[in-house]
C-alpha positions as a printed Julia matrix, in Angstrom:
522×3 Matrix{Float64}:
   0.14   -7.59   40.05
   2.42   -6.27   37.26
  -0.23   -5.67   35.15
  -2.02   -4.14   37.48
   0.73   -1.33   38.14
   1.19   -1.17   34.42
  -2.47    0.06   34.14
  -2.49    2.5    36.82
   0.96    3.85   35.58
  -0.83    4.15   31.72
  -3.76    5.98   33.13
  -1.34    8.45   35.34
   0.74    9.15   31.98
  -2.53    9.87   30.07
  -3.77   12.2    32.68
  -0.62   13.77   32.6
  -0.26   14.4    29.22
  -3.98   14.87   28.31
  -3.03   17.34   25.64
  -1.09   14.42   23.59
  -3.19   11.65   24.12
  -6.67   13.28   23.7
  -6.09   14.2    20.12
  -5.07   10.47   19.47
  -7.75    8.73   21.04
 -10.02   10.76   19.35
  -8.98   10.34   16.21
  -8.77    6.41   17.13
 -12.57    6.83   18.0
 -13.4     8.31   14.43
 -11.67    5.86   12.8
 -13.32    2.94   14.47
 -16.73    4.25   14.83
 -17.62    3.81   11.2
 -16.95    0.15   11.4
 -19.27   -0.51   14.3
 -21.94    1.06   11.96
 -21.06   -1.51    9.29
 -21.24   -4.12   11.67
 -25.1    -3.04   12.77
 -26.16   -2.74    9.3
 -25.02   -6.15    8.52
 -26.62   -7.76   11.55
 -29.94   -5.45   11.15
 -31.94   -8.01    9.33
 -33.82  -11.27   10.4
 -31.88  -14.32   11.17
 -33.08  -16.03    8.1
 -31.93  -13.45    5.99
 -28.55  -12.98    7.77
 -28.08  -16.74    7.18
 -29.29  -16.53    3.55
 -26.7   -13.56    2.9
 -23.78  -15.66    4.7
 -24.24  -18.98    3.06
 -24.68  -17.54   -0.58
 -22.87  -19.88   -3.14
 -21.68  -16.63   -4.59
 -19.47  -15.64   -1.46
 -17.76  -19.09   -1.78
 -17.12  -18.19   -5.71
 -15.82  -14.8    -4.45
 -13.63  -16.15   -1.74
 -11.88  -18.58   -3.76
 -11.53  -15.95   -6.66
 -10.09  -13.53   -3.84
  -7.7   -16.01   -2.76
  -6.51  -17.48   -5.97
  -5.82  -14.11   -6.96
  -3.88  -13.27   -4.04
  -2.11  -16.59   -4.07
  -1.0   -16.17   -7.84
   0.27  -12.56   -7.35
   2.25  -13.24   -4.43
   3.86  -16.41   -6.27
   4.48  -14.19   -9.5
   5.98  -11.59   -7.51
   8.26  -13.85   -5.62
   9.36  -15.25   -8.71
  10.1   -11.83  -10.19
  11.67  -10.03   -7.09
  13.75  -12.8    -5.88
  16.17  -12.73   -8.76
  16.01   -9.09   -9.38
  16.95   -8.56   -5.43
  19.63  -11.12   -5.44
  21.26   -9.54   -9.04
  21.3    -5.87   -7.46
  22.72   -6.97   -3.94
  24.86   -9.82   -4.4
  26.06  -10.36   -7.83
  28.87   -8.73   -9.88
  26.77   -6.71  -12.29
  27.92   -3.1   -13.19
  25.71   -0.38  -12.28
  23.44   -2.01   -9.52
  22.39    1.24   -8.19
  20.76    2.15  -11.57
  19.18   -1.17  -12.04
  17.88   -1.08   -8.55
  16.19    2.25   -9.4
  14.57    0.96  -12.53
  13.18   -1.97  -10.46
  11.71    0.36   -8.16
  10.09    2.68  -11.0
   6.9     0.49  -11.41
   5.73    2.13   -7.78
   4.96    5.54   -9.96
   2.27    3.44  -12.15
  -0.72    2.84  -10.35
  -2.52   -0.74  -10.67
  -5.55    0.69  -12.82
  -3.1     2.44  -14.6
  -1.13   -0.63  -15.85
  -4.68   -2.47  -16.23
  -5.53    0.3   -18.54
  -2.43   -0.07  -20.57
  -2.95   -3.68  -21.05
  -6.26   -3.79  -22.16
  -5.18   -0.7   -24.59
  -2.41   -2.79  -25.76
  -4.48   -5.81  -27.41
  -7.67   -5.92  -29.31
  -8.22   -5.29  -32.96
  -7.93   -1.43  -32.63
  -5.08   -1.86  -29.81
  -1.42   -0.24  -30.24
   0.08   -3.59  -30.93
  -2.22   -4.08  -33.83
  -1.31   -0.46  -35.05
   2.38   -0.56  -34.75
   2.82   -4.45  -36.17
  -0.38   -4.77  -38.17
  -2.11   -8.02  -36.37
  -3.89   -8.11  -33.31
  -2.93   -9.94  -29.75
  -5.92  -11.02  -27.68
  -6.96   -8.35  -24.77
  -5.78   -9.55  -21.48
  -9.1    -9.88  -18.89
 -10.09  -12.06  -16.43
  -8.13  -13.88  -13.92
  -4.89  -13.91  -15.61
  -5.23   -9.8   -16.79
  -5.6    -8.89  -13.08
  -2.72  -10.97  -12.16
  -0.46   -9.73  -14.72
  -1.25   -6.12  -13.8
  -1.12   -6.53  -10.05
   1.72   -8.3    -9.99
   3.69   -5.78  -12.23
   2.26   -2.73   -9.55
   3.24   -4.6    -6.38
   6.47   -6.25   -7.33
   8.45   -3.13   -5.93
   7.36   -4.0    -2.35
   8.76   -7.41   -2.36
  12.01   -6.35   -4.38
  12.94   -3.37   -1.72
  12.35   -5.65    1.47
  14.51   -8.58    0.07
  17.17   -6.25   -1.3
  17.73   -4.42    2.17
  17.43   -7.96    3.78
  20.22   -9.22    1.48
  22.42   -6.22    2.07
  22.3    -6.97    5.52
  23.16  -10.41    5.9
  26.18  -11.67    7.72
  28.5   -13.08    5.37
  30.33  -15.3     7.92
  27.38  -17.74    7.75
  27.57  -18.31    4.41
  31.45  -18.55    4.56
  30.77  -21.16    7.41
  28.16  -23.28    5.03
  30.83  -23.02    2.17
  33.82  -24.1     4.56
  31.65  -27.3     5.4
  31.25  -28.39    1.65
  28.01  -26.64    0.7
  27.65  -25.38   -3.18
  26.58  -22.0    -3.82
  23.4   -23.38   -4.75
  22.86  -25.19   -1.18
  24.22  -22.42    0.35
  21.33  -20.05   -0.83
  18.67  -22.67   -0.43
  19.87  -23.41    3.4
  21.31  -20.52    4.52
  20.37  -17.44    2.59
  16.47  -18.11    2.11
  15.84  -18.81    5.79
  17.12  -15.55    6.81
  15.03  -13.82    4.49
  11.84  -14.95    5.99
  11.36  -11.66    7.7
  11.77   -9.58    4.47
   9.37  -12.04    2.72
   6.41  -12.08    5.5
   6.98   -7.96    5.32
   6.5    -7.92    1.58
   4.13  -10.45    1.04
   1.94   -8.86    3.83
   2.04   -5.42    1.56
   1.09   -7.42   -1.54
  -1.77   -9.36    0.01
  -3.01   -6.44    1.68
  -2.98   -4.67   -1.64
  -4.65   -7.25   -3.57
  -7.35   -7.76   -1.12
  -7.94   -4.14   -1.03
  -7.94   -3.51   -5.21
 -10.55   -2.49   -6.95
  -9.35   -0.82  -10.12
  -7.67   -3.38  -11.29
 -10.16   -6.16  -10.6
 -13.22   -3.86  -12.0
 -11.28   -2.97  -15.23
 -10.17   -6.74  -15.83
 -13.74   -7.75  -15.09
 -12.76  -10.4   -12.58
 -14.95  -10.77   -9.87
 -13.28  -10.7    -6.07
 -14.73   -9.01   -2.77
 -13.9    -5.6    -3.28
 -15.54   -5.53   -7.02
 -18.61   -7.36   -5.85
 -19.04   -5.21   -2.94
 -19.15   -2.3    -5.29
 -21.72   -3.4    -7.69
 -24.08   -4.59   -4.88
 -23.97   -1.27   -3.35
 -23.51    0.96   -6.31
 -25.39   -0.8    -9.06
 -28.06   -3.29   -7.37
 -28.51   -1.48   -4.1
 -28.02   -4.62   -2.18
 -27.08   -2.6     0.83
 -27.1    -5.07    3.28
 -25.27   -7.79    1.47
 -22.59   -5.21    0.72
 -22.12   -4.9     4.57
 -21.68   -8.67    4.59
 -19.38   -8.87    1.82
 -17.49   -5.99    3.45
 -17.1    -7.95    6.76
 -16.02  -11.08    5.04
 -13.33   -9.02    3.31
 -12.26   -7.43    6.93
 -12.37  -11.22    8.53
 -10.0   -12.39    5.54
  -7.46   -9.25    6.12
  -7.72   -9.8    10.04
  -6.74  -13.75    9.49
  -3.77  -12.43    7.57
  -2.42   -9.99    9.81
  -2.67  -12.49   12.62
  -1.09  -15.16   10.58
   1.95  -12.81    9.61
   2.21  -11.76   13.19
   2.6   -15.25   14.42
   4.75  -16.11   11.5
   7.07  -13.4    12.82
   6.77  -14.41   16.48
   8.65  -17.71   15.49
  11.55  -16.21   13.51
  15.08  -15.8    15.7
  17.77  -15.05   13.51
  19.95  -12.61   15.41
  23.64  -13.69   16.22
  24.41  -15.97   19.32
  28.04  -14.34   19.64
  29.94  -11.36   19.2
  31.25   -9.96   15.48
  32.02   -7.45   13.33
  29.86   -6.32   10.66
  30.87   -6.67    7.09
  29.83   -5.9     3.81
  28.3    -9.15    2.03
  30.42  -10.98   -0.26
  29.81  -10.41   -4.12
  29.45  -13.54   -6.29
  30.82  -13.47  -10.16
  28.41  -14.72  -12.35
  30.8   -15.26  -15.2
  29.01  -15.99  -18.4
  25.95  -15.91  -16.66
  26.22  -12.16  -16.23
  24.79  -11.39  -19.4
  21.59  -13.44  -18.45
  21.36  -11.38  -15.25
  21.58   -8.12  -17.58
  19.24   -9.39  -20.03
  16.4   -10.48  -16.84
  16.7    -6.78  -15.53
  16.09   -4.97  -18.77
  13.07   -7.45  -19.45
  11.52   -6.97  -16.27
  11.84   -2.81  -16.6
  10.35   -3.2   -20.13
   7.5    -5.34  -19.15
   6.55   -3.07  -15.59
   7.58    0.15  -16.8
   8.34    0.92  -20.34
   5.11   -1.02  -22.09
   2.75    0.88  -19.76
   4.08    4.19  -20.26
   4.62    4.06  -24.21
   1.1     2.52  -24.3
  -0.34    5.62  -22.61
   1.72    7.88  -24.55
   0.68    6.39  -27.65
  -2.76    6.53  -27.12
  -2.19   10.17  -25.88
  -1.09   10.89  -29.46
  -3.59    8.78  -31.1
  -6.63   10.41  -29.82
  -5.5    13.62  -27.89
  -7.95   16.53  -28.49
  -7.3    20.23  -27.35
 -11.16   20.27  -26.17
 -10.41   17.79  -23.33
  -8.01   20.11  -21.89
 -10.6    21.75  -19.82
 -11.82   18.4   -18.45
  -8.4    17.51  -17.53
  -7.8    20.75  -15.74
 -11.1    20.18  -13.67
 -10.05   16.59  -13.07
  -6.63   18.0   -11.79
  -7.93   20.65   -9.66
 -10.4    18.12   -8.08
  -7.47   15.87   -7.15
  -5.17   18.64   -5.91
  -8.05   19.9    -3.78
  -8.31   16.61   -1.82
  -4.78   15.75   -2.05
  -3.65   18.99   -0.24
  -5.62   19.07    2.85
  -5.38   15.48    3.21
  -1.71   15.64    3.38
  -1.24   18.45    5.61
  -3.68   17.18    7.89
  -2.22   13.53    8.25
   1.04   15.04    8.88
  -0.28   17.12   11.55
  -2.42   14.19   13.23
   0.38   12.01   12.88
   2.48   14.01   15.38
   0.59   12.83   18.43
   0.69    9.21   17.77
   4.58    9.4    16.55
   5.46   10.96   20.0
   3.53    8.31   21.78
   4.88    5.51   19.85
   8.57    6.9    20.66
   8.2     8.38   24.36
   5.74    6.0    26.13
   5.49    2.3    26.04
   2.75    1.23   28.06
  -0.05   -1.06   27.07
  -2.6     1.89   26.54
  -0.07    3.69   24.39
   1.06    0.83   22.36
  -2.76    0.05   21.73
  -3.31    3.66   20.49
  -0.45    3.77   18.28
  -1.15    0.72   16.53
  -4.88    1.76   15.82
  -4.08    3.77   12.82
  -2.33    0.96   11.13
  -5.28   -1.17   11.74
  -7.55    1.3    10.24
  -4.92    1.53    7.12
  -4.98   -2.26    6.75
  -8.82   -2.23    6.12
  -9.6    -2.68    2.17
 -10.59    0.81    1.18
 -14.1    -0.1    -0.2
 -15.13   -1.63    3.15
 -13.8     1.37    4.91
 -15.72    3.78    2.49
 -18.89    1.65    2.99
 -18.67    1.86    6.83
 -18.4     5.54    6.27
 -21.55    5.88    4.14
 -23.51    3.98    6.9
 -22.08    6.2     9.46
 -22.83    9.45    7.62
 -25.6     8.35    5.22
 -25.19    8.48    1.51
 -27.05   11.72    0.82
 -24.75   13.58    3.36
 -21.39   12.6     1.76
 -19.6    15.83    0.91
 -16.08   16.62    0.08
 -15.13   17.24    3.63
 -16.57   13.7     4.36
 -13.99   12.42    1.48
 -11.07   14.52    2.99
 -11.7    13.14    6.52
 -11.99    9.47    5.2
  -8.65    9.88    3.66
  -7.16   11.38    6.38
  -7.9     8.57    8.42
  -7.01    5.88    5.9
  -3.52    7.33    5.11
  -2.73    8.39    8.7
  -0.55    5.38    8.86
   1.95    6.09    5.88
   2.73    9.6     7.86
   3.71    8.39   11.03
   6.8     6.66    9.89
   8.16    9.69    8.4
   7.31   11.93   11.4
   8.3     9.28   14.1
  12.1     8.85   12.61
  13.51   12.11   14.01
  11.9    11.74   17.25
  14.36    8.51   17.83
  17.31   10.75   17.45
  15.77   13.71   19.41
  17.0    13.91   23.21
  14.0    13.25   25.69
  15.66   16.05   27.93
  14.96   19.0    25.57
  11.6    19.38   26.73
  12.64   18.99   30.11
  15.04   21.77   30.11
  12.23   24.02   28.21
  10.02   23.34   31.05
  12.9    24.19   33.39
  12.82   27.55   31.81
   9.53   28.45   32.62
   7.79   27.06   29.09
   4.27   25.33   29.54
   4.17   21.52   28.05
   2.62   22.55   25.08
   5.09   25.56   24.59
   8.09   23.31   25.19
   6.88   20.64   22.32
   6.44   23.39   19.82
   9.85   25.22   20.73
  11.95   22.09   20.81
  10.58   18.95   19.17
   8.8    20.89   16.33
  11.65   22.12   14.76
  13.15   19.01   14.31
  10.08   17.14   13.08
   9.56   19.49   10.2
  11.61   17.55    7.74
   9.67   14.6     8.72
   6.44   15.97    8.42
   7.51   17.64    4.69
   8.18   14.14    3.52
   4.87   12.54    5.26
   3.02   15.5     3.2
   5.09   14.3    -0.15
   3.97   10.38    0.49
   0.31   11.43    1.44
  -0.19   13.95   -1.18
   0.74   11.07   -3.99
  -1.03    8.53   -2.4
  -4.37   10.48   -2.23
  -3.52   11.82   -6.28
  -4.11    7.98   -6.88
  -6.51    7.0    -4.96
  -9.37    5.32   -6.74
 -11.8     3.23   -4.1
 -12.34    5.82   -1.4
 -12.88    8.75   -4.18
 -15.41    6.49   -6.32
 -17.65    5.6    -3.61
 -17.47    9.09   -1.31
 -17.01   11.71   -4.01
 -19.88   14.1    -4.24
 -21.8    13.88   -7.57
 -20.32   15.38  -10.71
 -16.91   15.87   -8.49
 -14.21   14.92  -11.03
 -10.65   13.51  -10.12
  -7.83   11.86  -12.52
  -8.32    8.66  -11.3
 -11.78    8.35  -11.56
 -11.81    9.96  -15.08
  -9.01    7.11  -15.8
 -11.52    4.43  -14.38
 -14.6     5.81  -15.97
 -13.07    6.01  -19.73
 -11.11    2.67  -19.47
 -14.15    0.91  -18.38
 -15.95    1.89  -21.45
 -12.67    1.15  -23.62
 -12.42    4.6   -24.43
  -8.79    4.25  -24.41
  -8.13    7.79  -26.1
 -10.03    9.75  -23.72
  -8.7     8.0   -20.42
  -4.96    8.46  -21.94
  -4.48   12.56  -20.93
  -5.61   11.77  -17.44
  -3.36    8.49  -17.07
  -0.34   10.66  -18.35
  -1.02   13.17  -15.7
  -0.78   10.74  -12.86
   2.05    8.86  -14.41
   4.14   12.58  -14.73
   3.35   13.26  -10.81
   3.95   10.03   -9.77
   7.13    9.79  -11.49
   8.38   12.83   -9.84
   7.47   11.86   -6.41
   9.53    8.47   -6.92
  12.42   10.16   -8.42
  12.55   12.25   -5.08
  11.92    9.26   -3.19
  15.21    7.53   -4.89
  17.2    10.62   -4.47
  16.34   11.13   -0.79
  17.64    7.54   -0.25
  20.73    8.1    -2.11
């Protein structure tokens, strides 16, 4: 009975606020319909061919390659991020904020740029051979993809763990110490269990990035579902088999999201009684302090300095003035996509943020979650579904911009939604009582409050689109150049000097973006 009442209430709200729900529902339909075409494409074959596509031995190999890489990157990130987060939040090292910034800077380097720098570092003509006179083996395959993806995704887990460590209640640790627990046992039995939500959130982001990654695995020549999907569609023209690969990848992603939600539902870490909030206790390291400094410095050198210096050295090693025209053309190509996508996502996020904050019905909750479901879809699988929907010959820059808007919409909702929590719901009622229509009341009262959040959303989506590779690679029109595509094209042919200028421009823009983000946090 309560479910029926809630459903009728949801329908009544949608009827009253159609000008908010209609654009949100339309955007959700645009994001989900291409997936229906992907499923139809996969199942349009005869039953014998369907079974053959599904039961190929190659699928088993791709599955284990993808799972092993995901697990390997997740374990490596835990080993790298956990000590760094603890050192910068709970130890007595000096300048913890500076070290926190240094551990966050790998976000400024796209994964395919890190892969490029690792490949350009080794070999007979690599940077290491030029500087020291002897060559090191060029990283590729599983270990190359593992290192590149781990360096790229470590900040996602580091930021979650550091925030969680700073928010822990020190009274729980003090109680454990009073019962005779050593510092090591307190960390294992008290602190680590309380970090489970942070591990789950950071681990989910890492796994989604690894499952959807194409640039790193393609440059490292390590076959996962994303890499095989591109090969089958773009080079071998096996479109039906590519659709099946996309569906398998979507199934793995869905299982991962379900597993994470079930694990979070079992977490119960709130306090049973009343208490006051206090700053976490700082643990002195004594002689081990220099070990902590060394670890943080080595982590920064490995994840930031080496990739950046490799790009710069290759830039000076093979830079030619004649390449400036190509760099400018690629830059314009990236900007001409990023600007409309960023502005469009900021505007499209308005109805979803409003629905998410102002309404708590079952229908509104489902509508508000759909952008995050679309965002969790691996980019190559999403691009393939759009190609099947509009046909490859009809792909234009407008289609690419629309696809990027649907994919990056979830990144814009958070910044736009945050100011709404601080805005009184009575503002619109006052405007309505003064004779304003519902739309004018929203534009005059809430929109000025949301403007700053929309600017942050524009910045986030702009930089994400600048670095985007899979969607651009499949959905760009012929002869359309971007910075990311040029880095991938030249690096795939081992033309490291030609790729360096494009990678350098990406690094400059990404570094500026991360710097602004850190300054805003401070």
